[in-house]
Every structure is written in structure tokens, then in C-alpha cells.
mmCIF file of C-alpha atoms in Angstrom:
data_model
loop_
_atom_site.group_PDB
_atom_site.id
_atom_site.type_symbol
_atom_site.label_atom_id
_atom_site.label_comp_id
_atom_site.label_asym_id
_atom_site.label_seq_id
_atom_site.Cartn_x
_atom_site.Cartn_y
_atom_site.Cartn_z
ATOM 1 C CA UNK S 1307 -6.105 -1.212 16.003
ATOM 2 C CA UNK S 1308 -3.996 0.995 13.507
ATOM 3 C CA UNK S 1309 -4.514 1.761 10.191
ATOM 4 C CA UNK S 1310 -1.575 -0.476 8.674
ATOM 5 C CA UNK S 1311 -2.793 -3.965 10.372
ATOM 6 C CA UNK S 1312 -6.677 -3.101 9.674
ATOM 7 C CA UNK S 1313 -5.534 -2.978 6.527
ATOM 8 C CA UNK S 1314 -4.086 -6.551 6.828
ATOM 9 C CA UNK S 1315 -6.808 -8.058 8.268
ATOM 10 C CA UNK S 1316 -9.870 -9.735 6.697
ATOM 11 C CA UNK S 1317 -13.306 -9.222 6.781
ATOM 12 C CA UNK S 1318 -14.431 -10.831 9.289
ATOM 13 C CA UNK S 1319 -11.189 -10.815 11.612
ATOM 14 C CA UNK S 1320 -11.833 -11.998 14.790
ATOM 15 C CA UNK S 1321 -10.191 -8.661 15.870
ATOM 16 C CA UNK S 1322 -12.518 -6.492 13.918
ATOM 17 C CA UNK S 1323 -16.075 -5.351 14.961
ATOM 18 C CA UNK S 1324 -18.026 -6.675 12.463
ATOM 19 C CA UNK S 1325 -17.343 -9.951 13.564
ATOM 20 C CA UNK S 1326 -18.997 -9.488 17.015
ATOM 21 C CA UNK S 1327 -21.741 -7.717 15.089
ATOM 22 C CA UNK S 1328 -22.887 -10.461 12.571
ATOM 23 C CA UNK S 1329 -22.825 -12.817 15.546
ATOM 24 C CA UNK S 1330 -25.109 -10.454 17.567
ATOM 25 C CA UNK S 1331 -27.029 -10.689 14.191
ATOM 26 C CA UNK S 1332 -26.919 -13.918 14.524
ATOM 27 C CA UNK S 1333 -27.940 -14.828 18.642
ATOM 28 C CA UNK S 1334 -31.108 -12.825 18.223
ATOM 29 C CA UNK S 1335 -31.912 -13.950 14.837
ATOM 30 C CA UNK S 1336 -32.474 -17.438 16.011
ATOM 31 C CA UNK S 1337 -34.071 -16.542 19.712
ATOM 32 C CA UNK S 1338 -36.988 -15.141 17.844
ATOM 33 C CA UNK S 1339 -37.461 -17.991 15.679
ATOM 34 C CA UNK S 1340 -37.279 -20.025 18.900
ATOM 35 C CA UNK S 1341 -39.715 -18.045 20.506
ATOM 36 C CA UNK S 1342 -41.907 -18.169 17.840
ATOM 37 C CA UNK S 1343 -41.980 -21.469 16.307
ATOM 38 C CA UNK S 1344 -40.676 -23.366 19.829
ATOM 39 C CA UNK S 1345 -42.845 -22.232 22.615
ATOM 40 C CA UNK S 1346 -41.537 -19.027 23.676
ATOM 41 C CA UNK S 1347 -38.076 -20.826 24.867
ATOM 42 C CA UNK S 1348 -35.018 -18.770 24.228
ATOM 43 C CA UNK S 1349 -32.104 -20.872 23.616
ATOM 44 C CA UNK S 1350 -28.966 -17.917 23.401
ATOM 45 C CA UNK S 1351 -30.634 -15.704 26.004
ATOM 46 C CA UNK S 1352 -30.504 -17.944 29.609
ATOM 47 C CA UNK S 1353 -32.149 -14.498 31.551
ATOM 48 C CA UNK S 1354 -35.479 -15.097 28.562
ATOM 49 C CA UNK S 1355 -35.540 -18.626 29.427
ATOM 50 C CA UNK S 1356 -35.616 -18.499 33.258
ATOM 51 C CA UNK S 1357 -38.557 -15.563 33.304
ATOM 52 C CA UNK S 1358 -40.985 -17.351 30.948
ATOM 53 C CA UNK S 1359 -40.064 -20.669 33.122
ATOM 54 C CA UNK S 1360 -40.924 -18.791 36.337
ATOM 55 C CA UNK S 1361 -44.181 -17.535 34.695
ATOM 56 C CA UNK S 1362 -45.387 -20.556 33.189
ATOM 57 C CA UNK S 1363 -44.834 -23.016 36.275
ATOM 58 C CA UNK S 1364 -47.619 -21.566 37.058
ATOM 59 C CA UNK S 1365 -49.839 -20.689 33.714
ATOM 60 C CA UNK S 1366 -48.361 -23.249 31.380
ATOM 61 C CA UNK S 1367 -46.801 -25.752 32.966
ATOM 62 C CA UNK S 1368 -46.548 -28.171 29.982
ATOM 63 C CA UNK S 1369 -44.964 -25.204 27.979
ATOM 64 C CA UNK S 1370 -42.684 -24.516 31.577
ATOM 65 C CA UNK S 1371 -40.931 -28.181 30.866
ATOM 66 C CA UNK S 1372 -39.445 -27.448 28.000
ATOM 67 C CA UNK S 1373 -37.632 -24.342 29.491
ATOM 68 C CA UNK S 1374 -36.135 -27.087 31.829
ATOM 69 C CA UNK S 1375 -34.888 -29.204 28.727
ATOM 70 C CA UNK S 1376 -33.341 -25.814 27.655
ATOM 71 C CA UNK S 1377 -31.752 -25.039 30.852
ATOM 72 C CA UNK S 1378 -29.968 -28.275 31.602
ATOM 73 C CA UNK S 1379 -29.205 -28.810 27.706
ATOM 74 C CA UNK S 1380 -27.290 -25.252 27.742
ATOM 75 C CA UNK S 1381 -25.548 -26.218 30.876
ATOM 76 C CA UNK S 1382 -24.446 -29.284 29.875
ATOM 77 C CA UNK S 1383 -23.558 -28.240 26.517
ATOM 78 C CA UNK S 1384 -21.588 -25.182 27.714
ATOM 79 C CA UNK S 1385 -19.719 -27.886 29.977
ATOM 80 C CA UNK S 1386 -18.902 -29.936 27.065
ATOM 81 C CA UNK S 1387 -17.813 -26.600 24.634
ATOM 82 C CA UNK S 1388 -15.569 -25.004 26.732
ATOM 83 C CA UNK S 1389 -13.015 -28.791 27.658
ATOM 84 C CA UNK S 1390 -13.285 -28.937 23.483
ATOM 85 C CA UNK S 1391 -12.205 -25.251 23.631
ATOM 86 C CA UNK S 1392 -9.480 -26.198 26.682
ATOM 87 C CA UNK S 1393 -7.924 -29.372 24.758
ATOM 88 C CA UNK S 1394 -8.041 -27.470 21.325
ATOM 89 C CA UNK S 1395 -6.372 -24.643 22.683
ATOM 90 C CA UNK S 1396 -3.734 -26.884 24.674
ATOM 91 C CA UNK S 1397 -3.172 -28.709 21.193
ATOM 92 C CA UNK S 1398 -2.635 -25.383 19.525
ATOM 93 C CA UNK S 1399 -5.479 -25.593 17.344
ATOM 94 C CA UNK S 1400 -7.862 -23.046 18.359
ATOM 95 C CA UNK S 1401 -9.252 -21.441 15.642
ATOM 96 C CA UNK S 1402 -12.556 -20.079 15.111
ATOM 97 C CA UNK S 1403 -13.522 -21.031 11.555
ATOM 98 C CA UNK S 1404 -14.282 -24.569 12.272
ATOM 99 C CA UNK S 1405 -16.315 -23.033 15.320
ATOM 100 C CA UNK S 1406 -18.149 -21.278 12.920
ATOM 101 C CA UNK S 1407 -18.382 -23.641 11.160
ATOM 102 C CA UNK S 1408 -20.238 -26.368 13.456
ATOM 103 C CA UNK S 1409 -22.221 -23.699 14.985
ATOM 104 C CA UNK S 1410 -23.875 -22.995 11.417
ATOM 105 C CA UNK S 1411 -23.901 -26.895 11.221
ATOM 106 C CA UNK S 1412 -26.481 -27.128 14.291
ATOM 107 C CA UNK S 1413 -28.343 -24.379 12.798
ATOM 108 C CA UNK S 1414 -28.931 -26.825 9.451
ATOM 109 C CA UNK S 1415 -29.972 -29.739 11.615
ATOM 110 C CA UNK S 1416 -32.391 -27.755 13.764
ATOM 111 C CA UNK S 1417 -33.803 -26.542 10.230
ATOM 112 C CA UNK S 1418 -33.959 -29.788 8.972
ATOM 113 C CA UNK S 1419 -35.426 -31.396 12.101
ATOM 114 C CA UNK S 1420 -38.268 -28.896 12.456
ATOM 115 C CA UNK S 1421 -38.923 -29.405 8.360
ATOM 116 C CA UNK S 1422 -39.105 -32.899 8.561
ATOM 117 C CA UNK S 1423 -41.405 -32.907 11.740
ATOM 118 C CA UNK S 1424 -43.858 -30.433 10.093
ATOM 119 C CA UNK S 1425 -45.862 -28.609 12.180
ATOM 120 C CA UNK S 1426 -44.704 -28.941 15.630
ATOM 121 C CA UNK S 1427 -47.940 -28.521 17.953
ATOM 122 C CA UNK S 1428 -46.731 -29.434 21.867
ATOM 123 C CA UNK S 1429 -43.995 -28.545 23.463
ATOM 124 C CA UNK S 1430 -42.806 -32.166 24.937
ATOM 125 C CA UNK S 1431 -42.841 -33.747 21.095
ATOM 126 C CA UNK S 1432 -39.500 -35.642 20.265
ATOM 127 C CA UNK S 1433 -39.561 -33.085 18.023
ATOM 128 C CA UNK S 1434 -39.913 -29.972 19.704
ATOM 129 C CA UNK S 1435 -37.824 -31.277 21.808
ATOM 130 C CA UNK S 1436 -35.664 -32.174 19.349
ATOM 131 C CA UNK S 1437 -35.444 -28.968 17.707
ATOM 132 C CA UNK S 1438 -34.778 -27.303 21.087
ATOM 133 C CA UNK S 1439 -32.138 -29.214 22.563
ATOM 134 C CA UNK S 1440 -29.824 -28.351 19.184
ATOM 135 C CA UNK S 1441 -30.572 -24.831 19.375
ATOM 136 C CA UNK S 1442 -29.418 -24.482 22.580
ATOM 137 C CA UNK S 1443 -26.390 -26.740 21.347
ATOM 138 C CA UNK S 1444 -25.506 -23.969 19.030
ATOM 139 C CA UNK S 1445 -26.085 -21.164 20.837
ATOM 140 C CA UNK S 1446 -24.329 -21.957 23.457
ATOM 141 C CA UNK S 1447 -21.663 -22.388 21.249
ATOM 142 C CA UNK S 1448 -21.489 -19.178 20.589
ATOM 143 C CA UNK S 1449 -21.667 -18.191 23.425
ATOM 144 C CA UNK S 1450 -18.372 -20.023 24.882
ATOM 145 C CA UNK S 1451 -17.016 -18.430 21.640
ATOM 146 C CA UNK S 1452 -17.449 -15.051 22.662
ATOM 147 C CA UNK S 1453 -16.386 -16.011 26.249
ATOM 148 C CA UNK S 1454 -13.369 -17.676 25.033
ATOM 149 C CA UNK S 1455 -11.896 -16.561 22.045
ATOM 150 C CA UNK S 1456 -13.861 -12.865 21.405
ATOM 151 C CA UNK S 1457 -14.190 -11.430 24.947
ATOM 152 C CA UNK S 1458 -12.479 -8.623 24.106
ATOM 153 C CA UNK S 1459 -15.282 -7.381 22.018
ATOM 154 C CA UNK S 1460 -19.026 -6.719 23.218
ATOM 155 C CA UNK S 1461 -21.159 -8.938 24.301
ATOM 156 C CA UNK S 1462 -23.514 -10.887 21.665
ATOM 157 C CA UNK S 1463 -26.607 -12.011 24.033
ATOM 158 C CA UNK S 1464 -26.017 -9.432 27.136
ATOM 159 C CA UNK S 1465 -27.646 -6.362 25.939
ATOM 160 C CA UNK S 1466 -28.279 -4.791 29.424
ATOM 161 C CA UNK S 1467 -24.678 -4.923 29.823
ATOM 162 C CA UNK S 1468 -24.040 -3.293 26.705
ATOM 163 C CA UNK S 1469 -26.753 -0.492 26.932
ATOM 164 C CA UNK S 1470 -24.973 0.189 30.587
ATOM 165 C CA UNK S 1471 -21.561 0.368 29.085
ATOM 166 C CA UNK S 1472 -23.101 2.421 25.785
ATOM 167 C CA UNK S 1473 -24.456 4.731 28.359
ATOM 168 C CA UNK S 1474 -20.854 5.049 29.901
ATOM 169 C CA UNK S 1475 -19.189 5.690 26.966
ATOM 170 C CA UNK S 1476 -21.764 8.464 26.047
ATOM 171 C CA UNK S 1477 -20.583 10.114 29.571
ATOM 172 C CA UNK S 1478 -17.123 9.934 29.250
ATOM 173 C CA UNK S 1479 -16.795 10.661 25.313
ATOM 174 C CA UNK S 1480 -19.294 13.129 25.047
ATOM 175 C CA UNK S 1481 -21.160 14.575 28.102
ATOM 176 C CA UNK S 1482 -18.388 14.473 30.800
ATOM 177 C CA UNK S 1483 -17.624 18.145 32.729
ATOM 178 C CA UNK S 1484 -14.695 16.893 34.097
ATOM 179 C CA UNK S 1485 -11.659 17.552 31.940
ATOM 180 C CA UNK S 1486 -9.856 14.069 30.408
ATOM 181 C CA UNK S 1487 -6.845 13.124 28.319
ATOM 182 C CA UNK S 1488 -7.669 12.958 24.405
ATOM 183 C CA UNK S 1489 -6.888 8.902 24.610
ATOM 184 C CA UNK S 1490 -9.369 8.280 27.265
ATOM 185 C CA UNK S 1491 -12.318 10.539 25.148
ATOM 186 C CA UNK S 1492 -10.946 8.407 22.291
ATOM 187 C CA UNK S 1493 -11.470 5.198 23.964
ATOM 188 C CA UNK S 1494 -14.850 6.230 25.614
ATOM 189 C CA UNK S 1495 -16.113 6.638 22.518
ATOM 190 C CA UNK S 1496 -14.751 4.013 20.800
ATOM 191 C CA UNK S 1497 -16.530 1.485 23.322
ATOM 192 C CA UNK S 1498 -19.875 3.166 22.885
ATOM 193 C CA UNK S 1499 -19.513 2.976 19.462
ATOM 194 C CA UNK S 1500 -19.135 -0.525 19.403
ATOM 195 C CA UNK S 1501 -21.664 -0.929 22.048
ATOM 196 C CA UNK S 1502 -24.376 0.329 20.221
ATOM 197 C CA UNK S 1503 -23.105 -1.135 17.009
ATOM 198 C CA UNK S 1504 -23.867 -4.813 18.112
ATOM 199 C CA UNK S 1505 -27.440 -3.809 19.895
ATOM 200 C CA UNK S 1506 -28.706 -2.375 16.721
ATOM 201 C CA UNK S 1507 -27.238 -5.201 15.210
ATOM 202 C CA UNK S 1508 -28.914 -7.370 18.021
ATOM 203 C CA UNK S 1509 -32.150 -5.477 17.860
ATOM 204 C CA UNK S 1510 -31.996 -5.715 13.858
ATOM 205 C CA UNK S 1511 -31.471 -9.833 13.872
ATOM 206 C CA UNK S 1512 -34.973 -9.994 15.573
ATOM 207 C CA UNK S 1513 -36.952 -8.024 13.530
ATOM 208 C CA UNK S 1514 -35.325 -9.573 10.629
ATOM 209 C CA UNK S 1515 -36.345 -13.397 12.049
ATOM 210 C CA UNK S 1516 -39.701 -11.843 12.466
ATOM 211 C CA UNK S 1517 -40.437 -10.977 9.523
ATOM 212 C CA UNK S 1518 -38.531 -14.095 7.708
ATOM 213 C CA UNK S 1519 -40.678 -16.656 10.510
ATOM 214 C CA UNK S 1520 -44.086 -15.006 8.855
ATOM 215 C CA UNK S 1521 -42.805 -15.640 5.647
ATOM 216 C CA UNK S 1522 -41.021 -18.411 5.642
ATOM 217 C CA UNK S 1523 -41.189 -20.286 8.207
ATOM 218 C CA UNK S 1524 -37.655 -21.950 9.959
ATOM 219 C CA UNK S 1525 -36.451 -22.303 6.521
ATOM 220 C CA UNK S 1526 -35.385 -18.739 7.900
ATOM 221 C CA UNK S 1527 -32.590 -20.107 9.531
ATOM 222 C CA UNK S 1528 -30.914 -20.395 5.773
ATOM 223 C CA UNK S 1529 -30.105 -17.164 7.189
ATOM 224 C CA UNK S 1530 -27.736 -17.280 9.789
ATOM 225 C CA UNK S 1531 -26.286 -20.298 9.027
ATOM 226 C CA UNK S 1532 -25.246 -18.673 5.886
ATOM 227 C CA UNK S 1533 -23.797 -15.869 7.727
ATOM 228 C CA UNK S 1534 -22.362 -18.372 9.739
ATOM 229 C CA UNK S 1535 -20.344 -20.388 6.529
ATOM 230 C CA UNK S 1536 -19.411 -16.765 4.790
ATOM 231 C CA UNK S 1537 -17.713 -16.295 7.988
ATOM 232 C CA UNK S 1538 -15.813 -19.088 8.493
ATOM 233 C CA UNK S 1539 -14.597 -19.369 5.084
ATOM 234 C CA UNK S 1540 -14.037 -15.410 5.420
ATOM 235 C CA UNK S 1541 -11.411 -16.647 7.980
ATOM 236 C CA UNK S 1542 -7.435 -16.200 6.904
ATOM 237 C CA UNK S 1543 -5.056 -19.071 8.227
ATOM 238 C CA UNK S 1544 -2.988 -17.981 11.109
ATOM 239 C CA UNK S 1545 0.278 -20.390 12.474
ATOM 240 C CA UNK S 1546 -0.640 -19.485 15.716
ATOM 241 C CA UNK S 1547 -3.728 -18.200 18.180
ATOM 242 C CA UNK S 1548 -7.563 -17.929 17.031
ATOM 243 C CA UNK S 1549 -8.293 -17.118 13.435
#
């Protein structure tokens, strides 16, 4: 990206980092308030859900049902998100504000939905449940938004891929004996710059939840979704492609 259309672009520009980074915020922000107030189900991170399932068929197998809820909502929800994304983008009106916009919606409902059911003690109440199903609606979201409109930026819930590809770029920026051209040093260490910019960002969006769970309970999830809404409205209007 040069200097002159950086300069051009807004905040959060689907083009610029920081845009990948909030969201990365974001994804483990709310897996840590899922896995503490829902039963230890993760709702962005499919690899979370499908080891505690395969541990607690066997230890919790109330608790292990709800993982399947997860699993088949996230499917089917992914199904549904990326025809919306197909016919929006055949209609010429992909853009990622109102994305943003419904994802930080979800994120309200769950918060309401998990208020208004107080404390929520099993795992197979309507709403637990509840509260489960439109997490995973939301994450998943996001997730067919990275997929779809911001795959040319690092992964928001694959952090094994990104510490592999940080790890990379540290060889081929900095540690590589083998002479290279100045461009590809540049662009090593360009891509484990952003790399490690959305895992700390990633790692940073947990500890944050944690500490805004203990104190607040899911009315911590004010949080993203206003991250969510400053984003979107952050969003300049394009005539044509994602904005």
C-alpha cells in the first residue's frame, strides 16, 4: 500500500491492518465469554469446540450436547452467510459496513438474551441454548467475512496458522543466510509484522473478556459490539467493491 492512498483511506479500511486486528480483538473477545459464561463452547474457534466435544462425550456428556448445537448451528449458518455474501456480491452490493453492522447486532441479542435469562445454570436451557446458537450466528459471520471479503489479510480465529507464517516471516526477513532481493526481505517482514499484530491482538481480546466476564458479567459484550458499530460507521462509501 503506498503512502499517497494510505493517506486516502479511512480508519478502518478494509485494506488496512487494523481492521483485521480489531476483528481478531473481537473473535477472541467473545470465545472467552462463551467459554466462561456458556459451558466451555467456543463459538468463532470450530478446532475449541470439537476438542472439548471429544472430551466431554465422555466426562460431561450433558455439557458435550451443546458443542453439537454449536457445530451444526455454525455449519448451517456459514451455509446461509456465504449465498447472502454470493447474491449481494452478484447484485453489486457487497459492502462490509452493514456486515459489521449485523454481526454487532447478534452480539446485542446474545447480550440481551443471556440478561434476560439471568443466571444460566445447564447447558440444554432454551436459554443457553439460546444464547449459543446466536453466538455462533455471529461469529461465523465473521468468519465468512474474513473468508470472503478480507482474505487478503491474516487470519482472525486461526492462530496456529498465523504463528507458522509469523515464524516464516521471522526467517526470511530477519534470520535467513541465504542472500534475497530487498522486496522479498520487505515483504517477509511485512507479513510477520502483521502476523503477530493480530495474535497479540487475538491474545489481548481474551484477557480483556476475562477480566470484563469477572466484572461484569456478558454485559461485557457492550464491548465488541461497540467496536463492531465504530467500525461500520468508520466505513467510507465506495461505488464499487467492499467498503
Amino acid at each position: 500500500m503506498t503512502e499517497e492512498r494510505a493517506s486516502r483511506l479511512g480508519l478502518f479500511d478494509p485494506a488496512r491492518p487494523l481492521t483485521a486486528i480489531m476483528l481478531a480483538f473481537c473473535a477472541c473477545y467473545v470465545d472467552v465469554i462463551c467459554v466462561l459464561g456458556l459451558f466451555h463452547t467456543f463459538t468463532a474457534f470450530v478446532t475449541g469446540t470439537l476438542v472439548v466435544l471429544c472430551t466431554e462425550i465422555f466426562t460431561l456428556p450433558e455439557d458435550a450436547k451443546l458443542k453439537l448445537v454449536v457445530l451444526a448451528t455454525f455449519f448451517a449458518a456459514t451455509l446461509g452467510w456465504y449465498q447472502l455474501i454470493v447474491r449481494l456480491k452478484a447484485a453489486g452490493h457487497l459492502r462490509l459496513a452493514p456486515l459489521l453492522v449485523l454481526e454487532a447486532a447478534l452480539l446485542a441479542v446474545f447480550l440481551l438474551v443471556t440478561v434476560l435469562a439471568g443466571p444460566l445454570e445447564h447447558p440444554l436451557a432454551l436459554a443457553t441454548i439460546a444464547a449459543v446458537m446466536i453466538s455462533t450466528l455471529a461469529m461465523s459471520l465473521q468468519n465468512v467475512i474474513m473468508s470472503e471479503l478480507l482474505n487478503y489479510h491474516a487470519p482472525t480465529t486461526f492462530m496456529t496458522g498465523n504463528t507458522m507464517r509469523l515464524i516464516a516471516g521471522l526467517v526470511s526477513g530477519w534470520l535467513a543466510t541465504e542472500p534475497a532481493s530487498p522486496g522479498e526481505v520487505a515483504d517477509a517482514r511485512a507479513r510477520a509484522i502483521q502476523h503477530a499484530q493480530v495474535i497479540l491482538a487475538f491474545v489481548g481480546g481474551g484477557l480483556m473478556a476475562g477480566f470484563g466476564m469477572m466484572q461484569a458479567g456478558f454485559y461485557a459484550l457492550l464491548l465488541p459490539a461497540g467496536i463492531l458499530l465504530t467500525m461500520a460507521a468508520a466505513q467510507r462509501p465506495v461505488s464499487s467493491g467492499q467498503g
